[in-house]
Coordinates of C-alpha atoms and ligand atoms in Angstrom, one line a residue:
X1 CA 0.0 0.0 0.0
X2 CA 1.3 3.5 -0.9
X3 CA 2.3 5.7 2.0
X4 CA 0.4 8.7 0.5
X5 CA -1.9 9.9 3.3
X6 CA -5.4 11.1 2.6
X7 CA -5.6 13.0 5.8
X8 CA -4.0 16.2 4.4
X9 CA -6.8 16.7 1.9
X10 CA -9.5 18.8 3.4
X11 CA -12.8 19.2 1.6
X12 CA -15.8 21.4 2.6
X13 CA -18.6 19.9 4.7
X14 CA -21.2 18.2 2.6
X15 CA -18.8 17.5 -0.3
X16 CA -19.8 14.4 -2.3
X17 CA -17.5 11.5 -2.9
X18 CA -18.3 8.9 -5.5
X19 CA -17.2 6.7 -8.3
X20 CA -18.4 6.5 -11.9
X21 CA -18.9 3.9 -14.7
X22 CA -20.9 3.7 -18.0
X23 CA -23.3 1.2 -19.3
X24 CA -21.5 -0.1 -22.4
X25 CA -18.2 -0.2 -20.6
X26 CA -19.3 -2.5 -17.8
X27 CA -22.7 -4.1 -18.3
X28 CA -22.2 -6.9 -20.9
X29 CA -25.4 -8.8 -21.6
X30 CA -25.5 -7.1 -24.9
X31 CA -28.3 -9.1 -26.3
X32 CA -30.2 -10.1 -23.2
X33 CA -33.7 -9.2 -22.0
X34 CA -34.7 -7.3 -25.2
X35 CA -31.7 -4.9 -25.4
X36 CA -31.4 -3.5 -28.9
X37 CA -28.0 -3.0 -30.6
X38 CA -26.2 0.3 -30.1
X39 CA -23.6 2.0 -32.3
X40 CA -20.9 0.6 -30.0
X41 CA -22.1 -3.0 -30.7
X42 CA -21.8 -2.4 -34.4
X43 CA -18.5 -0.6 -34.2
X44 CA -16.8 -3.0 -31.8
X45 CA -18.0 -6.0 -33.9
X46 CA -16.4 -4.4 -37.0
X47 CA -12.9 -5.8 -37.6
X48 CA -10.1 -3.4 -37.0
X49 CA -12.1 -0.8 -35.0
X50 CA -11.0 -1.7 -31.4
X51 CA -7.7 -2.9 -30.0
X52 CA -7.6 -6.7 -30.1
X53 CA -11.1 -6.8 -31.5
X54 CA -12.5 -6.1 -28.0
X55 CA -16.3 -5.7 -27.6
X56 CA -18.6 -4.9 -24.7
X57 CA -20.5 -8.2 -25.2
X58 CA -19.5 -9.4 -21.7
X59 CA -17.3 -6.5 -20.3
X60 CA -17.5 -6.7 -16.5
X61 CA -20.8 -8.7 -16.6
X62 CA -22.2 -6.0 -14.3
X63 CA -25.7 -6.7 -15.6
X64 CA -25.6 -10.0 -13.7
X65 CA -23.1 -9.1 -11.0
X66 CA -24.4 -5.7 -9.9
X67 CA -25.2 -6.9 -6.3
X68 CA -21.5 -7.6 -5.8
X69 CA -20.5 -4.3 -7.3
X70 CA -23.0 -2.4 -5.1
X71 CA -21.5 -4.3 -2.1
X72 CA -18.0 -3.0 -3.2
X73 CA -19.4 0.5 -3.4
X74 CA -20.9 0.2 0.0
X75 CA -17.6 -1.0 1.6
X76 CA -15.9 1.9 -0.1
X77 CA -18.2 4.3 1.7
X78 CA -19.1 6.5 -1.3
X79 CA -22.0 9.0 -0.9
X80 CA -23.0 8.6 -4.6
X81 CA -22.5 6.4 -7.6
X82 CA -22.6 7.6 -11.2
X83 CA -23.9 5.1 -13.8
X84 CA -25.4 5.5 -17.2
X85 CA -28.5 4.0 -18.8
X86 CA -28.2 2.1 -22.1
X87 CA -30.8 3.8 -24.3
X88 CA -31.2 0.6 -26.4
X89 CA -32.1 -1.4 -23.3
X90 CA -35.0 1.0 -22.7
X91 CA -36.0 1.6 -26.3
X92 CA -34.5 -1.1 -28.5
X93 CA -35.3 1.0 -31.6
X94 CA -34.4 4.3 -30.0
X95 CA -38.0 5.5 -30.2
X96 CA -41.5 4.0 -29.6
X97 CA -41.8 0.6 -27.9
X98 CA -40.4 0.5 -24.4
X99 CA -38.6 -2.6 -23.1
X100 CA -39.8 -3.1 -19.5
X101 CA -37.1 -5.6 -18.7
X102 CA -34.5 -2.9 -19.4
X103 CA -36.2 -0.5 -17.0
X104 CA -36.5 -3.3 -14.5
X105 CA -32.7 -3.7 -14.5
X106 CA -32.1 0.0 -13.6
X107 CA -34.9 -0.2 -11.1
X108 CA -33.1 -3.1 -9.3
X109 CA -29.7 -1.3 -9.5
X110 CA -31.1 1.9 -8.2
X111 CA -33.0 0.2 -5.3
X112 CA -29.9 -1.7 -4.3
X113 CA -27.8 1.5 -4.2
X114 CA -30.4 3.2 -2.1
X115 CA -30.6 0.2 0.2
X116 CA -26.9 0.6 0.7
X117 CA -27.2 4.3 1.5
X118 CA -25.7 5.4 -1.8
X119 CA -27.2 8.2 -3.8
X120 CA -27.7 7.5 -7.5
X121 CA -26.4 9.9 -10.1
X122 CA -27.7 8.9 -13.5
X123 CA -26.2 9.8 -16.9
X124 CA -28.8 9.4 -19.6
X125 CA -26.4 9.2 -22.5
X126 CA -22.8 7.9 -22.4
X127 CA -22.2 7.3 -26.1
X128 CA -24.3 4.2 -26.8
X129 CA -26.8 5.5 -29.3
X130 CA -29.4 2.8 -30.5
X131 CA -28.2 1.6 -33.9
X132 CA -31.7 2.0 -35.2
X133 CA -31.4 5.8 -34.7
X134 CA -27.9 5.9 -36.3
X135 CA -29.5 4.2 -39.3
X136 CA -31.9 7.1 -39.5
X137 CA -29.0 9.7 -39.4
X138 CA -27.8 9.5 -35.8
X139 CA -26.7 12.8 -34.3
X140 CA -26.4 14.3 -37.7
X141 CA -30.2 14.8 -37.7
X142 CA -32.4 16.9 -35.5
X143 CA -35.0 14.1 -34.9
X144 CA -32.5 12.3 -32.7
X145 CA -32.7 15.2 -30.2
X146 CA -36.4 14.8 -30.2
X147 CA -36.2 11.1 -29.6
X148 CA -33.8 11.7 -26.8
X149 CA -36.5 13.8 -25.1
X150 CA -38.9 10.9 -25.4
X151 CA -36.4 8.5 -24.0
X152 CA -35.7 10.8 -21.1
X153 CA -39.4 11.0 -20.2
X154 CA -39.6 7.2 -20.1
X155 CA -36.6 6.9 -17.8
X156 CA -37.5 9.8 -15.5
X157 CA -41.1 8.4 -15.2
X158 CA -39.7 5.2 -13.9
X159 CA -36.7 6.3 -11.8
X160 CA -37.5 9.9 -11.0
X161 CA -39.0 9.1 -7.6
X162 CA -35.5 7.8 -6.5
X163 CA -32.8 9.5 -8.5
X164 CA -31.9 13.0 -7.5
X165 CA -29.0 13.8 -9.7
X166 CA -29.4 13.7 -13.5
X167 CA -26.7 14.1 -16.1
X168 CA -28.1 14.5 -19.6
X169 CA -25.0 13.8 -21.7
X170 CA -21.5 12.6 -21.1
X171 CA -18.7 14.4 -23.1
X172 CA -20.7 15.4 -26.2
X173 CA -17.3 16.3 -27.6
X174 CA -16.6 12.6 -28.1
X175 CA -20.0 11.7 -29.3
X176 CA -19.7 14.4 -32.1
X177 CA -16.1 15.1 -33.0
X178 CA -14.5 11.8 -32.1
X179 CA -17.4 9.7 -33.5
X180 CA -18.3 11.7 -36.6
X181 CA -15.1 13.6 -37.5
X182 CA -12.2 11.6 -36.3
X183 CA -14.0 8.2 -36.6
X184 CA -12.0 6.7 -33.8
X185 CA -15.3 6.1 -31.9
X186 CA -18.6 4.8 -33.0
X187 CA -20.2 5.4 -35.4
X188 CA -16.7 5.7 -37.1
X189 CA -17.5 8.5 -39.5
X190 CA -14.9 10.9 -40.8
X191 CA -16.6 14.1 -42.0
X192 CA -16.5 17.7 -40.9
X193 CA -19.9 19.3 -41.4
X194 CA -21.9 16.3 -40.0
X195 CA -19.8 16.4 -36.9
X196 CA -20.7 20.1 -36.4
X197 CA -24.4 19.2 -36.9
X198 CA -24.0 16.4 -34.4
X199 CA -22.5 18.7 -31.8
X200 CA -25.5 21.1 -32.3
X201 CA -28.0 18.3 -32.1
X202 CA -26.4 16.9 -28.9
X203 CA -26.7 20.3 -27.3
X204 CA -30.3 20.5 -28.4
X205 CA -31.0 17.0 -27.0
X206 CA -29.5 18.1 -23.7
X207 CA -31.8 21.2 -23.7
X208 CA -34.9 19.1 -24.5
X209 CA -34.0 16.6 -21.7
X210 CA -33.5 19.4 -19.2
X211 CA -37.1 20.6 -19.9
X212 CA -38.4 17.0 -19.5
X213 CA -36.5 16.5 -16.3
X214 CA -37.7 19.8 -14.9
X215 CA -41.4 19.0 -15.7
X216 CA -40.9 15.7 -13.9
X217 CA -39.6 17.6 -10.8
X218 CA -36.0 16.4 -11.0
X219 CA -33.9 17.7 -8.1
X220 CA -30.6 18.3 -9.7
X221 CA -30.0 18.5 -13.5
X222 CA -26.7 19.0 -15.3
X223 CA -24.5 18.0 -18.2
X224 CA -21.0 16.5 -18.2
X225 CA -18.3 18.1 -20.4
X226 CA -14.7 17.1 -20.9
X227 CA -13.3 20.6 -21.2
X228 CA -9.6 21.0 -21.8
X229 CA -7.0 23.2 -20.2
X230 CA -5.2 24.3 -23.4
X231 CA -2.0 26.2 -23.9
X232 CA -0.2 27.4 -27.0
X233 CA 3.2 25.8 -27.8
X234 CA 4.7 29.3 -28.2
X235 CA 3.8 33.0 -28.1
X236 CA 4.0 33.3 -31.9
X237 CA 0.9 34.8 -33.5
X238 CA 0.4 31.6 -35.4
X239 CA 0.4 29.4 -32.3
X240 CA -1.8 31.9 -30.4
X241 CA -4.3 31.7 -33.3
X242 CA -4.1 27.9 -33.2
X243 CA -4.9 28.1 -29.4
X244 CA -8.0 30.1 -30.1
X245 CA -9.2 27.6 -32.7
X246 CA -8.5 24.7 -30.4
X247 CA -10.5 26.5 -27.6
X248 CA -13.4 26.8 -30.0
X249 CA -13.3 23.1 -30.9
X250 CA -12.7 21.7 -27.4
X251 CA -14.4 24.1 -25.1
X252 CA -16.4 27.0 -26.5
X253 CA -18.7 24.8 -28.7
X254 CA -20.2 23.7 -25.4
X255 CA -19.6 26.5 -22.9
X256 CA -20.7 29.4 -25.0
X257 CA -24.2 28.1 -25.8
X258 CA -24.7 26.6 -22.4
X259 CA -23.4 29.4 -20.2
X260 CA -23.3 32.5 -22.3
X261 CA -26.3 32.0 -24.6
X262 CA -24.4 32.4 -27.8
X263 CA -22.4 30.4 -30.4
X264 CA -18.6 30.7 -30.1
X265 CA -17.3 34.0 -31.4
X266 CA -14.3 32.3 -33.1
X267 CA -16.3 29.8 -35.1
X268 CA -15.9 31.4 -38.5
X269 CA -12.1 31.5 -38.1
X270 CA -12.1 27.9 -36.8
X271 CA -14.4 26.1 -39.1
X272 CA -14.0 28.0 -42.3
X273 CA -16.2 26.4 -44.9
X274 CA -17.1 23.4 -42.8
X275 CA -19.8 25.2 -41.0
X276 CA -22.9 26.0 -42.9
X277 CA -25.1 26.5 -39.8
X278 CA -28.1 25.0 -41.7
X279 CA -28.8 22.8 -38.7
X280 CA -29.5 25.7 -36.4
X281 CA -32.9 27.2 -35.9
X282 CA -34.2 30.3 -34.2
X283 CA -34.9 29.5 -30.5
X284 CA -32.4 26.7 -30.3
X285 CA -30.1 28.8 -28.0
X286 CA -32.9 29.3 -25.6
X287 CA -33.5 25.6 -25.3
X288 CA -29.8 24.8 -25.0
X289 CA -29.1 27.5 -22.5
X290 CA -31.8 26.6 -19.9
X291 CA -30.3 27.1 -16.4
X292 CA -28.6 24.1 -14.8
X293 CA -28.1 23.0 -11.2
X294 CA -24.6 21.9 -11.9
X295 CA -22.0 21.2 -14.6
X296 CA -20.1 18.0 -14.5
X297 CA -16.5 18.2 -15.5
X298 CA -14.3 15.3 -16.5
X299 CA -10.6 16.0 -16.3
X300 CA -7.6 13.7 -17.1
X301 CA -4.8 15.7 -18.8
X302 CA -4.0 19.1 -20.4
X303 CA -3.4 19.9 -24.0
X304 CA -0.8 22.0 -25.8
X305 CA -1.3 23.0 -29.4
X306 CA 0.6 24.6 -32.3
X307 CA -0.3 25.9 -35.6
X308 CA -0.2 23.2 -38.3
X309 CA 0.6 25.0 -41.6
X310 CA 0.2 21.8 -43.4
X311 CA -3.4 21.0 -42.6
X312 CA -3.1 17.2 -43.0
X313 CA -0.9 17.3 -39.8
X314 CA -4.2 18.0 -38.1
X315 CA -4.8 14.3 -38.0
X316 CA -2.5 14.1 -35.0
X317 CA -4.8 16.3 -33.0
X318 CA -7.4 14.2 -31.1
X319 CA -10.0 15.1 -33.8
X320 CA -9.6 15.2 -37.5
X321 CA -11.5 18.4 -37.8
X322 CA -9.4 20.4 -40.3
X323 CA -8.7 23.5 -38.2
X324 CA -5.0 23.7 -38.7
X325 CA -4.0 22.7 -35.2
X326 CA -1.5 20.1 -34.1
X327 CA -1.1 18.7 -30.6
X328 CA 2.4 18.9 -29.1
X329 CA 3.8 17.3 -25.9
X330 CA 6.1 19.6 -24.0
X331 CA 5.4 17.9 -20.7
X332 CA 8.4 16.5 -19.1
X333 CA 6.3 14.4 -16.7
X334 CA 5.1 10.9 -16.3
X335 CA 2.5 9.7 -18.8
X336 CA -0.2 7.2 -18.0
X337 CA -0.6 4.1 -20.2
X338 CA -3.1 6.1 -22.3
X339 CA -0.1 8.3 -23.2
X340 CA -1.6 11.2 -21.3
X341 CA 0.8 13.5 -19.4
X342 CA 0.2 13.8 -15.7
X343 CA -0.1 17.6 -14.9
X344 CA -2.4 18.1 -11.8
X345 CA -1.9 21.9 -11.7
X346 CA -3.7 22.1 -15.0
X347 CA -6.8 20.8 -13.2
X348 CA -6.8 23.8 -10.9
X349 CA -6.1 26.2 -13.7
X350 CA -9.0 24.9 -15.8
X351 CA -11.5 25.3 -13.0
X352 CA -10.3 28.7 -11.9
X353 CA -10.3 30.0 -15.5
X354 CA -13.7 28.6 -16.3
X355 CA -15.1 30.2 -13.1
X356 CA -13.7 33.6 -14.0
X357 CA -14.9 33.4 -17.5
X358 CA -18.5 32.5 -16.9
X359 CA -20.2 34.4 -14.1
X360 CA -23.2 32.2 -14.6
X361 CA -21.3 28.9 -14.2
X362 CA -23.4 26.6 -12.1
X363 CA -21.8 24.6 -9.2
X364 CA -19.3 22.0 -10.4
X365 CA -19.2 18.3 -9.9
X366 CA -16.0 16.5 -11.0
X367 CA -17.8 13.6 -12.7
X368 CA -14.7 11.8 -13.8
X369 CA -11.0 11.8 -12.9
X370 CA -8.5 9.0 -12.7
X371 CA -5.7 7.2 -14.5
X372 CA -5.0 4.1 -16.6
X373 CA -2.0 2.3 -15.2
X374 CA -0.1 -0.9 -15.9
X375 CA -1.4 -2.7 -12.8
X376 CA 0.0 -6.0 -11.8
X377 CA -1.3 -8.6 -9.3
X378 CA 1.3 -9.3 -6.6
X379 CA 2.0 -12.8 -5.3
X380 CA -0.4 -12.2 -2.4
X381 CA -3.2 -11.3 -4.8
X382 CA -3.1 -7.5 -4.1
X383 CA -2.7 -4.8 -6.6
X384 CA -0.2 -2.1 -5.5
X385 CA -1.2 0.7 -7.9
X386 CA 1.0 3.4 -6.3
X387 CA 1.0 5.5 -9.5
X388 CA -2.8 5.7 -9.4
X389 CA -2.8 6.6 -5.7
X390 CA -0.3 9.4 -6.4
X391 CA -2.4 10.6 -9.4
X392 CA -5.5 10.7 -7.4
X393 CA -3.9 12.4 -4.4
X394 CA -2.3 15.1 -6.6
X395 CA -5.4 15.7 -8.6
X396 CA -7.5 15.9 -5.4
X397 CA -5.0 18.4 -4.0
X398 CA -5.3 20.4 -7.2
X399 CA -9.1 20.3 -6.7
X400 CA -8.7 21.6 -3.2
X401 CA -6.6 24.4 -4.7
X402 CA -9.5 25.4 -7.0
X403 CA -12.0 25.3 -4.1
X404 CA -9.7 27.5 -2.0
X405 CA -9.5 29.9 -4.9
X406 CA -13.3 30.2 -4.8
X407 CA -14.6 27.7 -7.3
X408 CA -17.9 26.1 -6.1
X409 CA -17.1 22.4 -6.5
X410 CA -19.6 20.1 -4.8
X411 CA -18.2 16.7 -5.4
X412 CA -15.8 14.3 -7.0
X413 CA -16.4 11.0 -8.8
X414 CA -13.4 8.8 -9.4
X415 CA -13.1 7.2 -12.8
X416 CA -13.5 4.4 -12.6
X417 CA -15.0 2.0 -10.0
X418 CA -14.0 -1.0 -12.1
X419 CA -11.5 -1.8 -14.8
X420 CA -13.6 -1.8 -18.0
X421 CA -14.0 -1.6 -21.7
X422 CA -12.0 1.5 -22.7
X423 CA -13.7 2.0 -26.0
X424 CA -11.3 1.8 -29.0
X425 CA -8.5 0.9 -26.6
X426 CA -10.2 -2.2 -25.5
X427 CA -9.4 -3.9 -22.2
X428 CA -5.7 -3.1 -22.1
X429 CA -6.3 0.2 -20.4
X430 CA -7.2 -0.3 -16.7
X431 CA -8.8 2.8 -15.0
X432 CA -10.4 0.9 -12.1
X433 CA -9.8 1.2 -8.4
X434 CA -11.1 -2.3 -8.4
X435 CA -9.4 -4.8 -10.7
X436 CA -11.5 -7.0 -12.9
X437 CA -10.1 -10.4 -14.0
X438 CA -11.8 -10.7 -17.4
X439 CA -11.4 -14.5 -17.4
X440 CA -13.0 -15.1 -14.1
X441 CA -14.8 -11.8 -13.5
X442 CA -13.2 -11.8 -10.0
X443 CA -13.1 -8.3 -8.5
X444 CA -10.0 -7.2 -6.4
X445 CA -10.0 -3.8 -4.7
X446 CA -6.6 -2.2 -5.5
X447 CA -4.6 0.0 -3.1
X448 CA -6.2 3.0 -4.7
X449 CA -9.6 1.7 -3.5
X450 CA -8.3 1.4 0.1
X451 CA -6.7 4.8 -0.2
X452 CA -10.0 6.4 -1.4
X453 CA -11.9 4.7 1.3
X454 CA -9.6 6.2 3.9
X455 CA -10.0 9.6 2.3
X456 CA -13.8 9.4 2.5
X457 CA -13.7 8.1 6.1
X458 CA -11.3 10.9 7.1
X459 CA -13.7 13.4 5.5
X460 CA -16.7 12.0 7.4
X461 CA -14.7 12.0 10.7
X462 CA -13.8 15.7 10.1
X463 CA -17.5 16.6 9.5
X464 CA -19.5 14.2 11.7
X465 CA -22.6 16.4 11.9
X466 CA -22.8 17.2 8.2
X467 CA -25.8 15.9 6.3
X468 CA -24.4 13.6 3.7
X469 CA -26.2 12.7 0.5
X470 CA -28.0 9.8 1.9
Ligands
IFM27 O1 -13.5 5.7 -20.2 C1 -13.7 7.0 -20.6 C2 -15.1 7.4 -20.2 O2 -16.1 6.6 -20.9 C3 -15.4 8.9 -20.7 N1 -14.4 9.7 -20.2 C4 -13.0 9.4 -20.3 C5 -12.8 7.9 -19.8 C6 -11.3 7.5 -20.0 O3 -10.9 7.6 -21.3

């Protein structure tokens, strides 16, 4: 076990601690109980799309093993657990007929969490669009946003009496730009304008869902974004302009409509001829910008960019949008197995800058943070993941720095509760604080799990009289 002590990390009374997962990454049971196929089934079953041909067919078999997983959460002592709903379990065709067995599963999961004193935080969309909707245009078309509202109504009607915290979308950047421009994620399309349309329709879907959730009396409603802390590789005018374009792509596409009621000011310069705006309608910004109770932020790593005079170099940025920007790596720090540099201070800077920039920024929950490491199982069966413990400790310290600087951060969800299907990277990337042996499905809490448990216990001991979530 690492010697890193959780006691030095002091969080405000009432601060929420949790862990997070997502449906396709852990559930398995891909064709059971009436679940329809999603774009990730199609994508992962297409040769060459994922490392080692990995699929989510079985994943962590959480669909069957959720009682054991809830027990692990309970022993961890979390206040809250963030999980996502698979749309195609609820509506196999994405619209119309409802699959009661799918709803029953989330009913059982939600009830077991509540019985264990854990407050549910539900993400409605974590990338697994029903394939039937993709066949009708997916996020490229406006109708998908309307179907999302219908699906939201079905879910909130069933779970709304027990779920307090609702997250409409997880990381729409990935669902639009990584899925429709870079093609590294499902549905694996590589096209510019459709990706911009997808981004807009995702925001619209979010806005419609907020309205549905409000009508249903939901207590807390928000969205989760993976905003980036971006720096320019140099002070040259070309790199500074590249920085502005990257800010538009990664951050302002989301933050400007959501928190400032406008489209990004730099979009003409960024998109050039890619954007035709035909997918926008009068009134959309009002729907998208409806007030939120919180914004969820996922943070893993910072980004440095430079101008890419030869635009084909753009392919090395995380999206293939042709905006003349290339990613560089000036960080002389450790990198996780994802190849991501570990720079905790960027976490503080991102939060402080965001807070300064948007006076209307709602309270923040960190809905994901964690690291993929090359964990090994020791002879005694334990997993001494010291690098992950250090990562978590340093990022939590950076978070305390942001709170001390005045940012209203209400909670932190560690990614991830379990090792799981890391999308195109398959099962080689282990983010869990609990190890999953994919041959036996045995779960082994890692040192990071024990460390996080101590942190939560120390927090409770410091604030014994505070009303926790449950
Ligand atoms: O595993 C993903 C998750 O699904 C979304 N946020 C980033 C994680 C790590 O890549």
